[in-house]
CSV table of C-alpha atoms in Angstrom, one decimal:
chain,number,residue,atom,x,y,z
A,1,UNK,CA,-85.1,40.6,57.1
A,2,UNK,CA,-88.3,40.8,55.1
A,3,UNK,CA,-88.1,39.9,51.4
A,4,UNK,CA,-88.7,42.4,48.7
A,5,UNK,CA,-91.9,40.5,47.7
A,6,UNK,CA,-93.3,40.8,51.3
A,7,UNK,CA,-92.5,44.5,51.4
A,8,UNK,CA,-94.3,44.9,48.0
A,9,UNK,CA,-97.3,42.9,49.3
A,10,UNK,CA,-97.5,45.2,52.4
A,11,UNK,CA,-97.5,48.3,50.2
A,12,UNK,CA,-100.2,46.9,48.0
A,13,UNK,CA,-102.4,45.8,50.9
A,14,UNK,CA,-101.7,49.0,52.7
A,15,UNK,CA,-102.9,51.1,49.7
A,16,UNK,CA,-106.0,49.0,49.3
A,17,UNK,CA,-106.9,49.4,53.0
A,18,UNK,CA,-106.3,53.1,52.8
A,19,UNK,CA,-108.7,53.3,49.8
A,20,UNK,CA,-111.4,51.2,51.6
A,21,UNK,CA,-111.2,53.4,54.7
A,22,UNK,CA,-111.5,56.5,52.7
A,23,UNK,CA,-114.6,55.2,51.1
A,24,UNK,CA,-116.0,54.1,54.5
A,25,UNK,CA,-115.5,57.6,55.8
A,26,UNK,CA,-117.4,59.0,52.8
A,27,UNK,CA,-120.3,56.6,53.4
A,28,UNK,CA,-120.3,57.6,57.1
A,29,UNK,CA,-120.5,61.3,56.3
A,30,UNK,CA,-123.5,60.7,54.0
A,31,UNK,CA,-125.6,59.2,56.8
A,32,UNK,CA,-128.8,61.1,57.6
A,33,UNK,CA,-128.7,63.1,60.9
A,34,UNK,CA,-131.2,60.7,62.5
A,35,UNK,CA,-129.3,57.6,61.6
A,36,UNK,CA,-126.9,55.5,63.7
A,37,UNK,CA,-124.0,57.3,65.3
A,38,UNK,CA,-121.9,54.1,65.6
A,39,UNK,CA,-118.7,54.5,63.5
A,40,UNK,CA,-118.2,51.6,61.0
A,41,UNK,CA,-115.7,48.9,61.7
A,42,UNK,CA,-113.9,47.2,58.9
A,43,UNK,CA,-113.6,43.4,59.0
A,44,UNK,CA,-111.0,42.3,56.5
A,45,UNK,CA,-112.2,38.9,55.2
A,46,UNK,CA,-109.1,36.9,54.6
A,47,UNK,CA,-110.8,33.7,53.5
A,48,UNK,CA,-108.6,31.5,51.3
A,49,UNK,CA,-105.7,34.1,51.6
A,50,UNK,CA,-102.3,33.1,53.0
A,51,UNK,CA,-101.0,34.1,56.4
A,52,UNK,CA,-98.5,36.5,54.8
A,53,UNK,CA,-101.3,38.7,53.5
A,54,UNK,CA,-102.9,38.8,56.9
A,55,UNK,CA,-99.7,39.9,58.5
A,56,UNK,CA,-99.3,42.5,55.8
A,57,UNK,CA,-102.7,44.0,56.6
A,58,UNK,CA,-102.0,43.8,60.3
A,59,UNK,CA,-98.8,45.7,59.8
A,60,UNK,CA,-100.8,48.4,58.0
A,61,UNK,CA,-103.0,48.9,61.1
A,62,UNK,CA,-105.9,46.4,60.4
A,63,UNK,CA,-107.0,44.6,63.5
A,64,UNK,CA,-110.3,42.9,62.7
A,65,UNK,CA,-110.2,39.9,60.3
A,66,UNK,CA,-113.1,37.6,59.3
A,67,UNK,CA,-113.1,33.9,58.2
A,68,UNK,CA,-115.9,31.7,56.9
A,69,UNK,CA,-114.5,28.2,57.5
A,70,UNK,CA,-113.7,26.6,60.8
A,71,UNK,CA,-110.5,24.9,59.7
A,72,UNK,CA,-109.2,28.2,58.3
A,73,UNK,CA,-109.8,30.4,61.3
A,74,UNK,CA,-108.4,27.7,63.7
A,75,UNK,CA,-105.3,27.2,61.5
A,76,UNK,CA,-104.6,30.8,60.9
A,77,UNK,CA,-105.4,31.9,64.5
A,78,UNK,CA,-102.9,29.3,65.8
A,79,UNK,CA,-100.3,29.9,63.1
A,80,UNK,CA,-97.0,30.6,64.9
A,81,UNK,CA,-96.3,33.7,62.7
A,82,UNK,CA,-99.8,35.1,63.5
A,83,UNK,CA,-99.4,34.4,67.2
A,84,UNK,CA,-95.9,36.0,67.3
A,85,UNK,CA,-96.5,39.0,65.0
A,86,UNK,CA,-100.2,39.8,65.4
A,87,UNK,CA,-100.7,39.9,69.1
A,88,UNK,CA,-103.7,42.2,69.0
A,89,UNK,CA,-105.5,40.6,66.1
A,90,UNK,CA,-109.3,40.2,66.5
A,91,UNK,CA,-111.0,37.3,64.7
A,92,UNK,CA,-114.6,37.3,63.5
A,93,UNK,CA,-116.3,34.1,62.5
A,94,UNK,CA,-118.8,34.9,59.8
A,95,UNK,CA,-119.6,31.5,58.4
A,96,UNK,CA,-122.4,29.0,59.1
A,97,UNK,CA,-121.5,27.4,62.5
A,98,UNK,CA,-122.3,23.8,63.1
A,99,UNK,CA,-122.6,22.9,66.8
A,100,UNK,CA,-120.2,20.0,66.5
A,101,UNK,CA,-117.5,22.4,65.4
A,102,UNK,CA,-117.8,24.9,68.2
A,103,UNK,CA,-114.9,23.6,70.2
A,104,UNK,CA,-112.6,23.9,67.2
A,105,UNK,CA,-113.7,27.5,66.7
A,106,UNK,CA,-113.2,28.3,70.4
A,107,UNK,CA,-109.6,27.0,70.1
A,108,UNK,CA,-108.8,30.1,68.0
A,109,UNK,CA,-106.6,32.6,70.0
A,110,UNK,CA,-108.0,36.1,69.9
A,111,UNK,CA,-111.5,35.1,68.8
A,112,UNK,CA,-113.4,38.3,69.1
A,113,UNK,CA,-116.9,37.7,67.7
A,114,UNK,CA,-119.2,35.1,66.2
A,115,UNK,CA,-121.5,37.0,63.8
A,116,UNK,CA,-123.6,34.0,62.7
A,117,UNK,CA,-125.7,32.8,65.7
A,118,UNK,CA,-128.9,31.8,64.0
A,119,UNK,CA,-130.8,29.7,66.6
A,120,UNK,CA,-131.4,29.2,70.3
A,121,UNK,CA,-129.8,25.8,70.1
A,122,UNK,CA,-126.6,27.2,68.6
A,123,UNK,CA,-126.5,30.0,71.2
A,124,UNK,CA,-127.0,27.5,74.0
A,125,UNK,CA,-124.2,25.2,72.8
A,126,UNK,CA,-121.9,28.1,72.2
A,127,UNK,CA,-122.6,29.5,75.7
A,128,UNK,CA,-122.0,26.1,77.4
A,129,UNK,CA,-118.7,25.6,75.5
A,130,UNK,CA,-117.4,29.0,76.3
A,131,UNK,CA,-117.4,28.1,80.0
A,132,UNK,CA,-114.3,26.1,79.3
A,133,UNK,CA,-112.5,29.0,77.6
A,134,UNK,CA,-112.4,31.8,80.2
A,135,UNK,CA,-110.2,33.9,78.0
A,136,UNK,CA,-113.1,34.3,75.6
A,137,UNK,CA,-115.8,35.2,78.2
A,138,UNK,CA,-117.9,37.0,77.3
A,139,UNK,CA,-117.8,36.1,73.7
A,140,UNK,CA,-119.3,38.8,71.5
A,141,UNK,CA,-122.1,37.5,69.2
A,142,UNK,CA,-124.4,38.7,66.6
A,143,UNK,CA,-127.7,37.2,65.5
A,144,UNK,CA,-127.7,36.4,61.8
A,145,UNK,CA,-131.0,37.0,59.9
A,146,UNK,CA,-131.9,35.6,56.5
A,147,UNK,CA,-133.4,38.9,55.3
A,148,UNK,CA,-133.6,37.7,51.7
A,149,UNK,CA,-135.4,34.5,52.5
A,150,UNK,CA,-133.1,32.6,50.1
A,151,UNK,CA,-132.8,28.9,50.8
A,152,UNK,CA,-129.0,28.8,50.2
A,153,UNK,CA,-128.3,31.4,52.9
A,154,UNK,CA,-128.0,30.9,56.6
A,155,UNK,CA,-129.8,33.0,59.2
A,156,UNK,CA,-133.0,32.9,61.3
A,157,UNK,CA,-136.4,34.2,60.1
A,158,UNK,CA,-137.0,37.9,61.0
A,159,UNK,CA,-139.9,36.8,63.3
A,160,UNK,CA,-137.4,34.7,65.4
A,161,UNK,CA,-135.0,37.5,66.1
A,162,UNK,CA,-136.4,38.7,69.4
A,163,UNK,CA,-136.7,35.2,70.8
A,164,UNK,CA,-133.0,34.4,70.1
A,165,UNK,CA,-131.8,37.8,71.4
A,166,UNK,CA,-133.8,37.3,74.6
A,167,UNK,CA,-132.3,33.9,75.1
A,168,UNK,CA,-128.8,35.2,74.6
A,169,UNK,CA,-129.3,38.1,77.0
A,170,UNK,CA,-131.1,36.2,79.7
A,171,UNK,CA,-129.8,32.6,79.4
A,172,UNK,CA,-126.2,33.0,78.1
A,173,UNK,CA,-123.9,34.6,80.7
A,174,UNK,CA,-120.8,33.6,78.6
A,175,UNK,CA,-122.1,35.5,75.5
A,176,UNK,CA,-122.5,39.2,74.9
A,177,UNK,CA,-125.2,40.2,72.4
A,178,UNK,CA,-123.8,42.9,70.2
A,179,UNK,CA,-126.0,43.2,67.2
A,180,UNK,CA,-127.6,41.8,64.0
A,181,UNK,CA,-126.0,40.5,60.8
A,182,UNK,CA,-127.2,39.7,57.3
A,183,UNK,CA,-125.7,38.4,54.1
A,184,UNK,CA,-128.5,39.7,51.9
A,185,UNK,CA,-129.0,39.1,48.2
A,186,UNK,CA,-126.0,39.8,46.0
A,187,UNK,CA,-125.7,42.7,43.5
A,188,UNK,CA,-128.8,44.8,44.4
A,189,UNK,CA,-129.4,47.5,41.8
A,190,UNK,CA,-129.3,50.7,43.8
A,191,UNK,CA,-131.0,52.6,41.0
A,192,UNK,CA,-134.1,50.8,42.1
A,193,UNK,CA,-133.8,52.2,45.7
A,194,UNK,CA,-132.2,51.2,49.0
A,195,UNK,CA,-131.2,47.6,49.5
A,196,UNK,CA,-134.4,45.9,50.9
A,197,UNK,CA,-132.2,43.5,52.9
A,198,UNK,CA,-130.5,46.4,54.7
A,199,UNK,CA,-133.9,48.0,55.3
A,200,UNK,CA,-135.2,44.7,56.8
A,201,UNK,CA,-132.1,44.4,59.1
A,202,UNK,CA,-132.6,48.0,60.2
A,203,UNK,CA,-136.3,47.3,60.9
A,204,UNK,CA,-135.3,44.2,63.0
A,205,UNK,CA,-132.9,46.4,64.9
A,206,UNK,CA,-135.6,48.9,65.7
A,207,UNK,CA,-137.8,46.1,67.0
A,208,UNK,CA,-135.1,44.8,69.2
A,209,UNK,CA,-134.2,48.2,70.6
A,210,UNK,CA,-137.9,48.9,71.4
A,211,UNK,CA,-138.6,45.5,72.9
A,212,UNK,CA,-135.5,45.3,75.1
A,213,UNK,CA,-135.4,49.1,75.8
A,214,UNK,CA,-131.9,49.3,74.3
A,215,UNK,CA,-130.4,52.4,72.7
A,216,UNK,CA,-129.6,52.3,69.0
A,217,UNK,CA,-125.9,52.6,69.9
A,218,UNK,CA,-126.1,49.3,71.8
A,219,UNK,CA,-127.1,47.2,68.7
A,220,UNK,CA,-124.6,47.0,65.9
A,221,UNK,CA,-125.5,46.1,62.3
A,222,UNK,CA,-123.2,43.9,60.2
A,223,UNK,CA,-124.2,44.4,56.6
A,224,UNK,CA,-122.3,45.4,53.5
A,225,UNK,CA,-119.5,43.8,51.5
A,226,UNK,CA,-117.1,44.8,48.7
A,227,UNK,CA,-119.7,45.7,46.2
A,228,UNK,CA,-122.0,47.7,48.5
A,229,UNK,CA,-120.3,48.6,51.8
A,230,UNK,CA,-120.5,52.3,51.2
A,231,UNK,CA,-124.3,52.1,50.7
A,232,UNK,CA,-124.5,49.8,53.8
A,233,UNK,CA,-122.6,52.3,56.0
A,234,UNK,CA,-124.7,55.2,54.7
A,235,UNK,CA,-127.8,53.2,55.7
A,236,UNK,CA,-126.4,52.6,59.2
A,237,UNK,CA,-124.0,49.6,59.1
A,238,UNK,CA,-121.4,49.5,61.9
A,239,UNK,CA,-119.6,46.5,60.6
A,240,UNK,CA,-118.7,45.8,57.0
A,241,UNK,CA,-117.1,42.6,55.7
A,242,UNK,CA,-114.7,43.4,52.8
A,243,UNK,CA,-112.3,40.9,51.3
A,244,UNK,CA,-111.5,41.1,47.6
A,245,UNK,CA,-111.0,44.9,47.5
A,246,UNK,CA,-108.2,44.4,50.1
A,247,UNK,CA,-106.7,41.0,49.2
A,248,UNK,CA,-107.7,40.4,45.6
A,249,UNK,CA,-110.0,37.8,44.0
A,250,UNK,CA,-110.3,34.4,45.8
A,251,UNK,CA,-109.8,30.8,44.8
A,252,UNK,CA,-112.6,28.8,46.4
A,253,UNK,CA,-112.2,25.1,47.5
A,254,UNK,CA,-113.7,22.4,45.4
A,255,UNK,CA,-117.2,21.3,46.4
A,256,UNK,CA,-117.1,18.9,49.3
A,257,UNK,CA,-114.0,20.5,50.9
A,258,UNK,CA,-114.1,22.7,53.9
A,259,UNK,CA,-116.8,23.2,56.6
A,260,UNK,CA,-119.2,25.5,54.8
A,261,UNK,CA,-119.6,26.9,51.3
A,262,UNK,CA,-122.2,29.5,52.1
A,263,UNK,CA,-120.2,32.7,51.9
A,264,UNK,CA,-121.0,35.4,54.4
A,265,UNK,CA,-118.3,37.6,53.1
A,266,UNK,CA,-118.1,39.6,49.9
A,267,UNK,CA,-118.3,37.3,46.9
A,268,UNK,CA,-120.4,34.5,45.5
A,269,UNK,CA,-118.7,31.1,45.4
A,270,UNK,CA,-117.5,30.5,41.9
């Protein structure tokens, strides 16, 4: 029998999810008629949060979850309670992926997408490793772009996007190119106009669609976090990464712990 505390957690997480989905729908309805028709997907970023909160969100209908750190996604994905109670969960890896950690990542049951492919070398290594995990083939991937040109953020240069996409499409049979992702600069002031990082990602999408003769519906955009996901959806995002609005504020590991401290989710490391 579930404890009273767990039932209360499910109610709180459920209400938070309901609010986020309502706001997502409002952003979708505000899209211009000529914008993307892809409905937005919510990736609940469960970084630093316990398994119990993930199960609570899953029990409230949430299927897609995102993690930044290899050790967290592997541990949570293989946790016996997650395996037993969340059979249809879909994991997104959204952190900076090092090639020597790929096999640990692929050891995660129900890994659905890697949103942070940022080089041909990484794509090639991921493709080769996937051949050993037939249950993951083809693995959905996005190409991450550093639209803000900040040194502390991962992602390829916008000029490299088409080359990486072409390599994934033509040389990586175990990968499925799905779209483009950006972190972008934090806390853009919308009173100064649309987020330039979102506009840059949209421009990259337009170039990819034109170059590879793909329809706009074939290329997703992963942009938008807790502080700006409505604006991102209105601009055309089909994948938003929201954590603190669902699970509450996070406690980050001390420097030197974990695989990566560049956050691709919805908060600056504190």
